Coordinates of C-alpha atoms and ligand atoms in Angstrom, one line a residue:
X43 CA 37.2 87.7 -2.3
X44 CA 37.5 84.9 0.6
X45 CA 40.9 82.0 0.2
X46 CA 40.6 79.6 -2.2
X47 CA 41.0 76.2 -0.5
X48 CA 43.0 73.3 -1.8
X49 CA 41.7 69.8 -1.1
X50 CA 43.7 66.5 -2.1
X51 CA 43.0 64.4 -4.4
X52 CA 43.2 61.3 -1.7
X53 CA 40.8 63.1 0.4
X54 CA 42.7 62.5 3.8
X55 CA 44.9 65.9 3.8
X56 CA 44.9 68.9 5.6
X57 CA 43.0 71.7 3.3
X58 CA 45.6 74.5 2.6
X59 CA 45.4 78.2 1.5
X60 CA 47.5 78.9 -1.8
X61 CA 50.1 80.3 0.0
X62 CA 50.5 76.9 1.7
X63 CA 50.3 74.6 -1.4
X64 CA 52.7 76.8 -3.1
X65 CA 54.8 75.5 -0.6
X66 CA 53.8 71.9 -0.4
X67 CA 54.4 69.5 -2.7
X68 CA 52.9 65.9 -2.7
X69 CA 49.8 65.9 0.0
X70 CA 50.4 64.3 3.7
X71 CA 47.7 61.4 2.1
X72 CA 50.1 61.1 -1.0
X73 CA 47.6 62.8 -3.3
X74 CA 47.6 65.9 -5.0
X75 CA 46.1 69.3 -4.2
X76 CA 43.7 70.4 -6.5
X77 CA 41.5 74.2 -6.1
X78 CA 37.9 72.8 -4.3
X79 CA 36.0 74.4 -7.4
X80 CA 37.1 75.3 -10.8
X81 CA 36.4 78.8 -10.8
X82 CA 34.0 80.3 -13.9
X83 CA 35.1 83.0 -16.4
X84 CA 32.1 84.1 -17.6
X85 CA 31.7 85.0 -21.4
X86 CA 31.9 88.6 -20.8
X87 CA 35.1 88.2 -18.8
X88 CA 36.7 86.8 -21.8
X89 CA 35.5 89.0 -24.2
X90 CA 37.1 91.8 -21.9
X91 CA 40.4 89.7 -21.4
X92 CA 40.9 90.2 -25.7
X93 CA 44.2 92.1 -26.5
X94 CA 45.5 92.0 -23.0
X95 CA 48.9 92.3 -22.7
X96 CA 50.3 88.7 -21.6
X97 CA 50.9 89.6 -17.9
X98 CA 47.9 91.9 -17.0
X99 CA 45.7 88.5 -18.7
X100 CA 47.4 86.4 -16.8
X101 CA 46.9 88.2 -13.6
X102 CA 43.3 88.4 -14.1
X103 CA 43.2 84.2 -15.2
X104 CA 45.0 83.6 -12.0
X105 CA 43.8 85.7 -9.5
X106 CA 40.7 83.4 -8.1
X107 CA 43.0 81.0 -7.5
X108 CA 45.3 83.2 -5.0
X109 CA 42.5 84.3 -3.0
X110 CA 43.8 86.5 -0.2
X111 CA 47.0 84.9 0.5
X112 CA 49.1 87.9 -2.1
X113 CA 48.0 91.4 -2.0
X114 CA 46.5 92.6 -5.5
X115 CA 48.9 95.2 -6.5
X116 CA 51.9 92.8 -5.5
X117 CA 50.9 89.7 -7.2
X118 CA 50.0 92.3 -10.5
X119 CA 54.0 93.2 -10.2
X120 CA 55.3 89.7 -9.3
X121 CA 53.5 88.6 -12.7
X122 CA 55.0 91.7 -14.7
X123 CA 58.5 91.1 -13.7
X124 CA 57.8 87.0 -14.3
X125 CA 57.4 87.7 -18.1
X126 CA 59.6 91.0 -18.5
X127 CA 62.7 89.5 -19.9
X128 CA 61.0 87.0 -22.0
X129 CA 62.5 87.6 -25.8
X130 CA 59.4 88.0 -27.2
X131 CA 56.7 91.3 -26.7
X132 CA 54.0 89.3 -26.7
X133 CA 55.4 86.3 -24.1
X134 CA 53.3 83.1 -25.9
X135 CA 53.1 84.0 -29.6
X136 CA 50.7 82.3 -32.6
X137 CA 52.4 81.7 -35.8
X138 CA 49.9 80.7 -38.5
X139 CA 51.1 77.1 -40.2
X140 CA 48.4 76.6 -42.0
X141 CA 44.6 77.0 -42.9
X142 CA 43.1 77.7 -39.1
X143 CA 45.7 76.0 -37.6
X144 CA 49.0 77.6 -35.8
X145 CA 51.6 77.2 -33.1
X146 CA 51.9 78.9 -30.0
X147 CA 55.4 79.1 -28.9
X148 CA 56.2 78.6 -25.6
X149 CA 59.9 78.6 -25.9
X150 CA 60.4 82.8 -25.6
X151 CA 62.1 82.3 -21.7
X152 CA 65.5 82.0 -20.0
X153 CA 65.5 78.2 -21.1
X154 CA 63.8 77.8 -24.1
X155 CA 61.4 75.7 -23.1
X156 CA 57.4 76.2 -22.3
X157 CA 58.4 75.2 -18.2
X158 CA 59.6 78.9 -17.9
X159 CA 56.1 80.3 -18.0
X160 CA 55.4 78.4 -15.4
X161 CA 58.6 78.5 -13.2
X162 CA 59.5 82.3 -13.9
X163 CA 56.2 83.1 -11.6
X164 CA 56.6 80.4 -8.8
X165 CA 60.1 81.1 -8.1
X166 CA 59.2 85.4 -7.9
X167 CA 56.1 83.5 -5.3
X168 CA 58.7 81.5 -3.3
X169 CA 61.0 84.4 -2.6
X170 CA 57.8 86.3 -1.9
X171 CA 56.3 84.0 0.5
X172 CA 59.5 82.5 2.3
X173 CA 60.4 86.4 3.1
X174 CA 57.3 87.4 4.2
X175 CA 57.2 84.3 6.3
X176 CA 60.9 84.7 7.7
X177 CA 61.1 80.6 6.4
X178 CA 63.6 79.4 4.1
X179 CA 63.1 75.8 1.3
X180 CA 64.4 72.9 -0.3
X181 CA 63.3 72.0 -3.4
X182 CA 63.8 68.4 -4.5
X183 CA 62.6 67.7 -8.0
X184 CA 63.3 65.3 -10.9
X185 CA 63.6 66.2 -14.3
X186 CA 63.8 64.5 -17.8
X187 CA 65.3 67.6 -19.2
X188 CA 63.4 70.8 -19.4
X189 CA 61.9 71.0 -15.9
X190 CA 65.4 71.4 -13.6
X191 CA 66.7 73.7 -16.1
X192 CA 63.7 76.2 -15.8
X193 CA 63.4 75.4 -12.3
X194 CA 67.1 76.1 -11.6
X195 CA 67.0 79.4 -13.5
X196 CA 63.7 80.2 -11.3
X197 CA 65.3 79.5 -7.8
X198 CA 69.3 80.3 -8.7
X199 CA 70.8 82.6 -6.0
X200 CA 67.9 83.1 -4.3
X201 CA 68.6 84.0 -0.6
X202 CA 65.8 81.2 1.0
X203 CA 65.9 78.1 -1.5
X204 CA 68.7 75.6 -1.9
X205 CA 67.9 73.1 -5.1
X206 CA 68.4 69.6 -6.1
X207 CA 67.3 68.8 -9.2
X208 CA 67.8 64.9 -10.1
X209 CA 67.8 64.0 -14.0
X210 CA 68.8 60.3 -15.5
X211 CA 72.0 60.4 -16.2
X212 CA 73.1 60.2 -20.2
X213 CA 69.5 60.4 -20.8
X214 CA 69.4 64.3 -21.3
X215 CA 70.2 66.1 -24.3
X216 CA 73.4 67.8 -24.1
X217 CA 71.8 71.0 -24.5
X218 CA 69.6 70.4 -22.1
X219 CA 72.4 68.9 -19.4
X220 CA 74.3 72.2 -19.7
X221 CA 71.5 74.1 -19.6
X222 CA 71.5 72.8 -15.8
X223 CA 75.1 72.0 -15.0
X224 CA 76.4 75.1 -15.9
X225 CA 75.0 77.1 -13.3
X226 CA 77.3 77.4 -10.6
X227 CA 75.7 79.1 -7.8
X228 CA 76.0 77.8 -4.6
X229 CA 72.3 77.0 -4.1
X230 CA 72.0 74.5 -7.0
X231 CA 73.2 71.4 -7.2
X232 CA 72.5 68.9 -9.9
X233 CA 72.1 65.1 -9.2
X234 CA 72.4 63.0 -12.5
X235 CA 71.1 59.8 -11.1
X236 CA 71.9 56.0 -12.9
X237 CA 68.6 55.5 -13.6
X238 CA 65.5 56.8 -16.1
X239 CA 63.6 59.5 -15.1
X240 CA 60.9 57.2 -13.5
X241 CA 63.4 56.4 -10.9
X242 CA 63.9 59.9 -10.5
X243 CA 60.1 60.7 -10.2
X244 CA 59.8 57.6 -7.6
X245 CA 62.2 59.4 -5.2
X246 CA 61.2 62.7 -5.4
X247 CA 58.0 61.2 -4.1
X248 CA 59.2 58.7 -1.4
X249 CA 61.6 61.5 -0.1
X250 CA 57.8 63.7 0.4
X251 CA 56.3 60.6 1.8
X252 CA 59.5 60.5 4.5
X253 CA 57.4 62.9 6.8
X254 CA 60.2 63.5 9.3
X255 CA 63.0 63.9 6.2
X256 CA 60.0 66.3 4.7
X257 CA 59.8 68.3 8.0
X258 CA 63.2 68.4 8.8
X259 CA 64.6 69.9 5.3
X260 CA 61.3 71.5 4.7
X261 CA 60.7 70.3 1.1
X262 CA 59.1 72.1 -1.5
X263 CA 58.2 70.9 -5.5
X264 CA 58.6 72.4 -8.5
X265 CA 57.6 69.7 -10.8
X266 CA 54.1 69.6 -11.8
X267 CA 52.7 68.2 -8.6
X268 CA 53.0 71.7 -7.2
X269 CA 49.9 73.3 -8.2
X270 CA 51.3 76.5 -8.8
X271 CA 53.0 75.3 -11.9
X272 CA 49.6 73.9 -13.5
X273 CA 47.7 77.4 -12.3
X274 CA 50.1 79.6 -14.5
X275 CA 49.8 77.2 -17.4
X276 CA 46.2 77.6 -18.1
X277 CA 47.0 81.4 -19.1
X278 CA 47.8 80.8 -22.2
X279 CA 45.2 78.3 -22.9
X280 CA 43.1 81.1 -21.9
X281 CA 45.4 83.6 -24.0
X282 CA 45.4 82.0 -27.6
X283 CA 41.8 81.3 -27.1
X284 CA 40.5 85.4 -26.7
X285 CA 42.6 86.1 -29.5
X286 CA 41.2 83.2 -32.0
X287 CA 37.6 84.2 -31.1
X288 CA 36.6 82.7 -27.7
X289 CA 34.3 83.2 -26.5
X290 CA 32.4 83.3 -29.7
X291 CA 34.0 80.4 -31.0
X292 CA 35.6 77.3 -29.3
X293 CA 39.3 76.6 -29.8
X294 CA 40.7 72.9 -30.2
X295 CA 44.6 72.9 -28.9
X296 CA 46.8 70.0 -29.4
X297 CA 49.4 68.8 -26.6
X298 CA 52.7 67.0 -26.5
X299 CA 52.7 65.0 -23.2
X300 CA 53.8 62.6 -21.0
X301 CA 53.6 63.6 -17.4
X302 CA 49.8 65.3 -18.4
X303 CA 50.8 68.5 -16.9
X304 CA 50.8 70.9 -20.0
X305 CA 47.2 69.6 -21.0
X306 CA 45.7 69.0 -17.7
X307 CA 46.3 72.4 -17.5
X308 CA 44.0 72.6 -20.6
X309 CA 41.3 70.7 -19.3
X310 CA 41.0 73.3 -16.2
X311 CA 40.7 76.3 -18.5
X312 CA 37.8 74.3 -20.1
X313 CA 36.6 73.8 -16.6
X314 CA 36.8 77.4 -16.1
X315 CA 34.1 78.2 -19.2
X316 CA 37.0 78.6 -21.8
X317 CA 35.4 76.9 -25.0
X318 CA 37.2 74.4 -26.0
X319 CA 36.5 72.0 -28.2
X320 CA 39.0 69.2 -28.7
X321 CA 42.0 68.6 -26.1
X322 CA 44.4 66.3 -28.2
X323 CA 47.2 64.3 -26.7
X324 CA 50.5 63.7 -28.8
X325 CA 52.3 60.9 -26.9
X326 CA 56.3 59.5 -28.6
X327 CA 56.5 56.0 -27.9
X328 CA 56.2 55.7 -24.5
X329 CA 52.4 55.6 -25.0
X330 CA 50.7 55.2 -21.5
X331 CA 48.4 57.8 -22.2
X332 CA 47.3 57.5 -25.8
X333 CA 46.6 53.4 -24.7
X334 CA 44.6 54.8 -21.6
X335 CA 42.4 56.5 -24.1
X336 CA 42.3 53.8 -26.5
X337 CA 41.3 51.0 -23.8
X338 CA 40.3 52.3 -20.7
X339 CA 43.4 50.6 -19.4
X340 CA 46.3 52.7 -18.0
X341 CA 49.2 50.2 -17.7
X342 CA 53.0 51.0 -17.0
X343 CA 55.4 49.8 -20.0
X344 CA 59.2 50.2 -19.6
X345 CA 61.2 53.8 -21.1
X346 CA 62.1 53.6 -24.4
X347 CA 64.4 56.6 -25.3
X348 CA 63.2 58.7 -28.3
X349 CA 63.7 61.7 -29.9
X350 CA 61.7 63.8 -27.4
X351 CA 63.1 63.0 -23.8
X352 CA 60.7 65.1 -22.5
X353 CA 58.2 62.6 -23.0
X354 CA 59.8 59.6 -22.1
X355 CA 58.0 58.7 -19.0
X356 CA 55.4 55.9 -18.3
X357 CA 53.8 57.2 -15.0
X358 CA 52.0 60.5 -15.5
X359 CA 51.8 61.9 -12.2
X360 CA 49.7 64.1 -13.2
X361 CA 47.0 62.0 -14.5
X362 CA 45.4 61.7 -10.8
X363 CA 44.4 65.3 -11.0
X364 CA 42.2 64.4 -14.1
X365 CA 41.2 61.0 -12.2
X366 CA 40.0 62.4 -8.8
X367 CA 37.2 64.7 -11.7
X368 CA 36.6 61.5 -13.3
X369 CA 35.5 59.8 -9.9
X370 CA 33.3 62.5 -9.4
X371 CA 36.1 64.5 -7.0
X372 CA 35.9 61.5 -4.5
X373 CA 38.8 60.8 -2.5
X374 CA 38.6 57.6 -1.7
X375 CA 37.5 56.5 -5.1
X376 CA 40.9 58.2 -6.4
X377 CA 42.9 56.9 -3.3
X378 CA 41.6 53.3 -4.2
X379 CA 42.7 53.5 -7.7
X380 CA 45.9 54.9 -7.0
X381 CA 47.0 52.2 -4.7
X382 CA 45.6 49.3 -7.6
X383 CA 47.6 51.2 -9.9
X384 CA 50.9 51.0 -7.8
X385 CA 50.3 47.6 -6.7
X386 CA 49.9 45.9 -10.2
X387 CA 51.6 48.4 -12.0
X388 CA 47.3 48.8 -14.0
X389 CA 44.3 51.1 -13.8
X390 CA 41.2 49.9 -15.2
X391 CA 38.6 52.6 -15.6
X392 CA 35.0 51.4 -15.6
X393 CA 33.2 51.8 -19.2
X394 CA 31.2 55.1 -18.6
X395 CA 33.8 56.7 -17.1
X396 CA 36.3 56.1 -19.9
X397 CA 33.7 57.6 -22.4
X398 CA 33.7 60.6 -20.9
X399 CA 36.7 60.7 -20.4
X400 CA 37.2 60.2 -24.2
X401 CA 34.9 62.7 -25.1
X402 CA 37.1 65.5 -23.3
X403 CA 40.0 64.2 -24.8
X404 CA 41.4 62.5 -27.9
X405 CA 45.1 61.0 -28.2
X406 CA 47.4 59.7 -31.2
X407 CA 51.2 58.3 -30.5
X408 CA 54.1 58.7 -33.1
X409 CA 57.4 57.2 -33.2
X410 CA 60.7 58.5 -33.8
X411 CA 60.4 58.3 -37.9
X412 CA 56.7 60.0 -37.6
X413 CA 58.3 62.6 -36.0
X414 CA 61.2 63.6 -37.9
X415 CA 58.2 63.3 -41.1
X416 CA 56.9 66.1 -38.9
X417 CA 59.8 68.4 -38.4
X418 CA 60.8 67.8 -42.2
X419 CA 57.3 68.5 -43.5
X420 CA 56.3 71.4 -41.8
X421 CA 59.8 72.7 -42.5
X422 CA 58.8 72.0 -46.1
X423 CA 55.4 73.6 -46.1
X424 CA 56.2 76.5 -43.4
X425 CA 60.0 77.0 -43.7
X426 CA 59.2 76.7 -39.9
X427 CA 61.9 74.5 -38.2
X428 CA 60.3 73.1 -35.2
X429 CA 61.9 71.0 -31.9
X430 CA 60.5 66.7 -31.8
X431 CA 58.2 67.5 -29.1
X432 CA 56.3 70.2 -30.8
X433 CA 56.5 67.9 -34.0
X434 CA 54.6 65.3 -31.8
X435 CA 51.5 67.1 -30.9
X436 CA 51.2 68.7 -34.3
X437 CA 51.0 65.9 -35.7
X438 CA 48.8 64.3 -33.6
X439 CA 46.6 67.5 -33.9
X440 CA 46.3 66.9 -38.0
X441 CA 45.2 63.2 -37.2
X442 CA 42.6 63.7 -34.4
X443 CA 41.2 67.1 -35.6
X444 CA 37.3 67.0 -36.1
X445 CA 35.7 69.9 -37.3
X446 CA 38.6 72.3 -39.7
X447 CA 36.5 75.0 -38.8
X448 CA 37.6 75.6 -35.4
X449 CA 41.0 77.0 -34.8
X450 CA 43.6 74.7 -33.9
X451 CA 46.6 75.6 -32.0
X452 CA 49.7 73.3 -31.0
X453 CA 51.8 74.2 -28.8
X454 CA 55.7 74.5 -29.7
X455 CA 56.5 73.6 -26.0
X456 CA 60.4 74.1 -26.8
X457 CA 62.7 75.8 -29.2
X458 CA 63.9 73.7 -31.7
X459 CA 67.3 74.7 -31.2
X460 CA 67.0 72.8 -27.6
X461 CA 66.9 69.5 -29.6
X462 CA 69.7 70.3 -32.8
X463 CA 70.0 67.0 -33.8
X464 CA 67.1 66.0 -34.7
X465 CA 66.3 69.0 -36.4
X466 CA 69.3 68.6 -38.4
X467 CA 68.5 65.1 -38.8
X468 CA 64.9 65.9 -40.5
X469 CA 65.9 69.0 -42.4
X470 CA 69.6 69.5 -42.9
X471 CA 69.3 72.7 -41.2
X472 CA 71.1 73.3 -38.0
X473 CA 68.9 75.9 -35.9
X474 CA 71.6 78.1 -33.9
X475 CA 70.6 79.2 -30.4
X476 CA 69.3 82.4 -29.3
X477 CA 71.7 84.8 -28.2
X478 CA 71.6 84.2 -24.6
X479 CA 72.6 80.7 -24.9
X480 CA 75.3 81.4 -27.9
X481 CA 78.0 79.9 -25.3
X482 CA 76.4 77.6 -23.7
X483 CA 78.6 75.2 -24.7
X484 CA 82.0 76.7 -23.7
X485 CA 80.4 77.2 -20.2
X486 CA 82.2 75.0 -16.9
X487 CA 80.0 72.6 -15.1
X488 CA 78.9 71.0 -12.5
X489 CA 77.2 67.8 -11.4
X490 CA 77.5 65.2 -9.4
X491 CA 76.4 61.4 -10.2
X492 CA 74.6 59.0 -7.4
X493 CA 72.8 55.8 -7.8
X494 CA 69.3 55.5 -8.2
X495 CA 69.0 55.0 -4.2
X496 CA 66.9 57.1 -1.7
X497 CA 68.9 56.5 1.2
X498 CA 71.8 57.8 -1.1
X499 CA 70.1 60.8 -2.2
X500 CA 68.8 61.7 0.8
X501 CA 71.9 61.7 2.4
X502 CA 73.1 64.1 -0.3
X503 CA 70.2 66.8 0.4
X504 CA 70.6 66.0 4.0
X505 CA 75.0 67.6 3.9
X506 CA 74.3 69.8 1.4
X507 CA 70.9 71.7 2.1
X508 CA 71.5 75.2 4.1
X509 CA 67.9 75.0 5.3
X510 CA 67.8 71.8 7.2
X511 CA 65.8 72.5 10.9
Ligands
PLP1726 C1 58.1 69.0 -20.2 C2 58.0 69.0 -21.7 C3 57.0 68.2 -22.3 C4 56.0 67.4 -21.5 O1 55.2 68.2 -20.6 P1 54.2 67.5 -19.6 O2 54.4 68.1 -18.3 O3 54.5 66.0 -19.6 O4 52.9 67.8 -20.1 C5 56.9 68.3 -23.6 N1 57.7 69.0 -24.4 C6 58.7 69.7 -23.8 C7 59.7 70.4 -24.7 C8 58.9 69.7 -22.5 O5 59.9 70.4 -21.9

């Protein structure tokens, strides 16, 4: 089958197998790596990918994009055991809501939240990888919520990582704190930083860009610049669209976002041949995407807390994965844009360019009433209680949709029992949590707070890392 190469999207990095981005975060060049061709599933590969169980799918989705860096028959197990204690059978289920349209809920994982299907695998590929290679790793990663938990549950005890996970601190749910701060193995430490996530984000990325601090603690991501993470996201694209009709009939899928991970994922399966027709953006207040789409413009505003944390950041990192396509895949067009946008805090996009880019996808923003009207009305017409986030995107989903026709799918990117309150708020009814999270809130925990300071931080990783050269 021959290595898939990873290229950056600055153009001025080393190329890397999988094995090696899986273990690289941000590139040398401060880009991101992206695969060097959007491999093709053919319409008879879908067709034969229709009533798959989740796993064996999601091996076959994947597998172009591993090249010869995992044997066959382990990286078929390592995916099995990813998805075997998910509470659900079938791992990312569709719940009709209404006429052709229907949720696919991502929130069946150890926390609840659609980052599990993503972290489950790439922590099972660490362990797998370090091992092999006798190496050990430090994750650093920043987190508005739902990415440190799942990231922590993915890497917790495991013999060759020790992990930081920074989130703002007070800007968490409470659910979502504990969900990080009460696990107390030795290899995690949480970092609740005085600042908003953004500040978070910005040091995650200057301690990559520290090459010597990089080499020396041997970093490794797990937010969604590692390309891992975006990789196992586009299985279930690929999964809700065999089993809605692809490739017979395209799919439309709408997409709570802010850091453009879950739906960039998207757009690759769509590069990939998966017929999709519309790609629709829900964004809370912090809007930076849906204004992109509606100018051309892509301007930082400040944080505004909301009822979907998840979503409140203003710089997508993401977003330069989609730019670098935009530009045609050059790297020096994307490297040019990316230093404007840092410099003046704005992006402008050049007319032709934005029309494409609006005709892939379409974006709508709610604020905090709009989306508990969401989580009340679809309680009312479903009896379906469903978290803000979700609420977001299937909202944004009714407004943008084109043609009622083609299936619509939104997906419930957290369980709404991760966000109580507002849930409560919109519909009186208090959703419990599952059963493996009954005590959550008895549990001991443990965190420490730091300013929003890289020396500081750095510092921290620096004592407290077991893997430092
Ligand atoms: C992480 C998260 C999001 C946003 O995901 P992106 O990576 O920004 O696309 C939305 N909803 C929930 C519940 C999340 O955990």
């Amino acid at each position: 089958m021959g290595a898939m190469e990873y290229i950056s999207t600055r153009g001025g990095a080393p190329v890397l197998d999988f094995e090696e981005v899986l273990l690289t975060g941000l590139a040398e060049d401060g880009g991101l790596y992206v695969p060097a061709y959007w491999p093709k599933l053919s319409a008879r590969d879908l067709r034969e990918m229709r009533g798959l169980p989740y796993p064996d799918l999601a091996a076959r989705v994947m597998r172009p994009f591993i090249g010869d860096s995992i044997e066959e028959a382990d990286f078929v197990a390592l995916v099995r055991r990813a998805y075997a204690d998910f509470d659900h059978d079938a791992v990312a289920p569709l719940k009709q809501i209404s006429e052709n349209s229907w949720l696919m809920e991502l929130f069946h994982g150890p926390t609840i939240a659609f980052k599990d299907y993503a972290l489950q695998l790439v922590g099972l590929l660490f362990d797998h990888v370090l091992t092999k290679r006798g190496e050990r790793l430090t994750i650093v990663g920043a987190t508005s919520g739902d990415t440190g938990s799942a990231a922590i549950e993915a890497c917790r005890d495991r013999a060759a990582v020790d992990i930081f996970i920074m989130h703002p601190h007070r800007r968490t749910s409470e659910v979502q704190r504990r969900q990080m701060t009460s696990v107390l193995s030795p290899n995690v430490h949480n970092l609740a930083i005085e600042g908003t996530f953004d500040d978070c984000q910005d040091i995650v990325k200057s301690m990559f860009g520290d090459a010597p601090f990089r080499d020396s603690m041997r970093l490794g991501a797990v937010n969604s610049i590692n390309w891992a993470r975006v990789m196992a996201q586009i299985v279930y694209y690929v999964h809700a669209a065999v089993s809605l009709g692809a490739p017979d009939r395209p799919v439309s899928f709408a997409v709570p976002t802010g850091n453009f991970g879950n739906v960039f994922a998207g757009y690759a399966a769509k590069q990939m041949g998966l017929p999709i027709d519309q790609l629709i953006i829900g964004s809370n207040s912090n809007d930076i995407l849906t204004r992109f789409f509606e100018t051309g413009r892509m301007e930082i505003g400040g944080v505004t807390p909301t009822l979907s944390p998840s979503m409140d950041i203003q710089v997508s990192s993401n977003f330069e994965r989609y730019l670098f396509d935009l530009y045609g895949r050059d790297g020096d067009a994307t490297a040019a844009a990316m230093t404007d946008f840092r410099r003046d805090g704005a992006l402008d996009v050049e007319a032709e360019r934005w029309s494409l880019a609006c005709g892939t996808f379409d974006a709508r923003r709610l604020d905090d009433a709009a989306t508990l009207g969401a989580i009340a009305a679809v309680h009312q017409s479903t009896g379906e209680l469903i978290d803000p986030h979700t609420a977001v995107g299937v909202i944004a989903g009714m407004e943008a949709r084109r043609d009622p026709a083609t299936p619509l799918v939104s997906l419930a990117c957290a369980h709404p029992a991760k966000f109580p309150d507002a849930v409560e708020q919109a519909t009186g009814v208090r959703p419990p949590l599952p059963a493996h999270l009954a005590d959550l809130f008895e549990r001991e925990e443990r965190l420490h707070v730091l300013g929003a300071g890289l020396q500081v931080v750095q510092q921290y990783v620096r004592e407290h890392a077991r893997s430092a050269a």
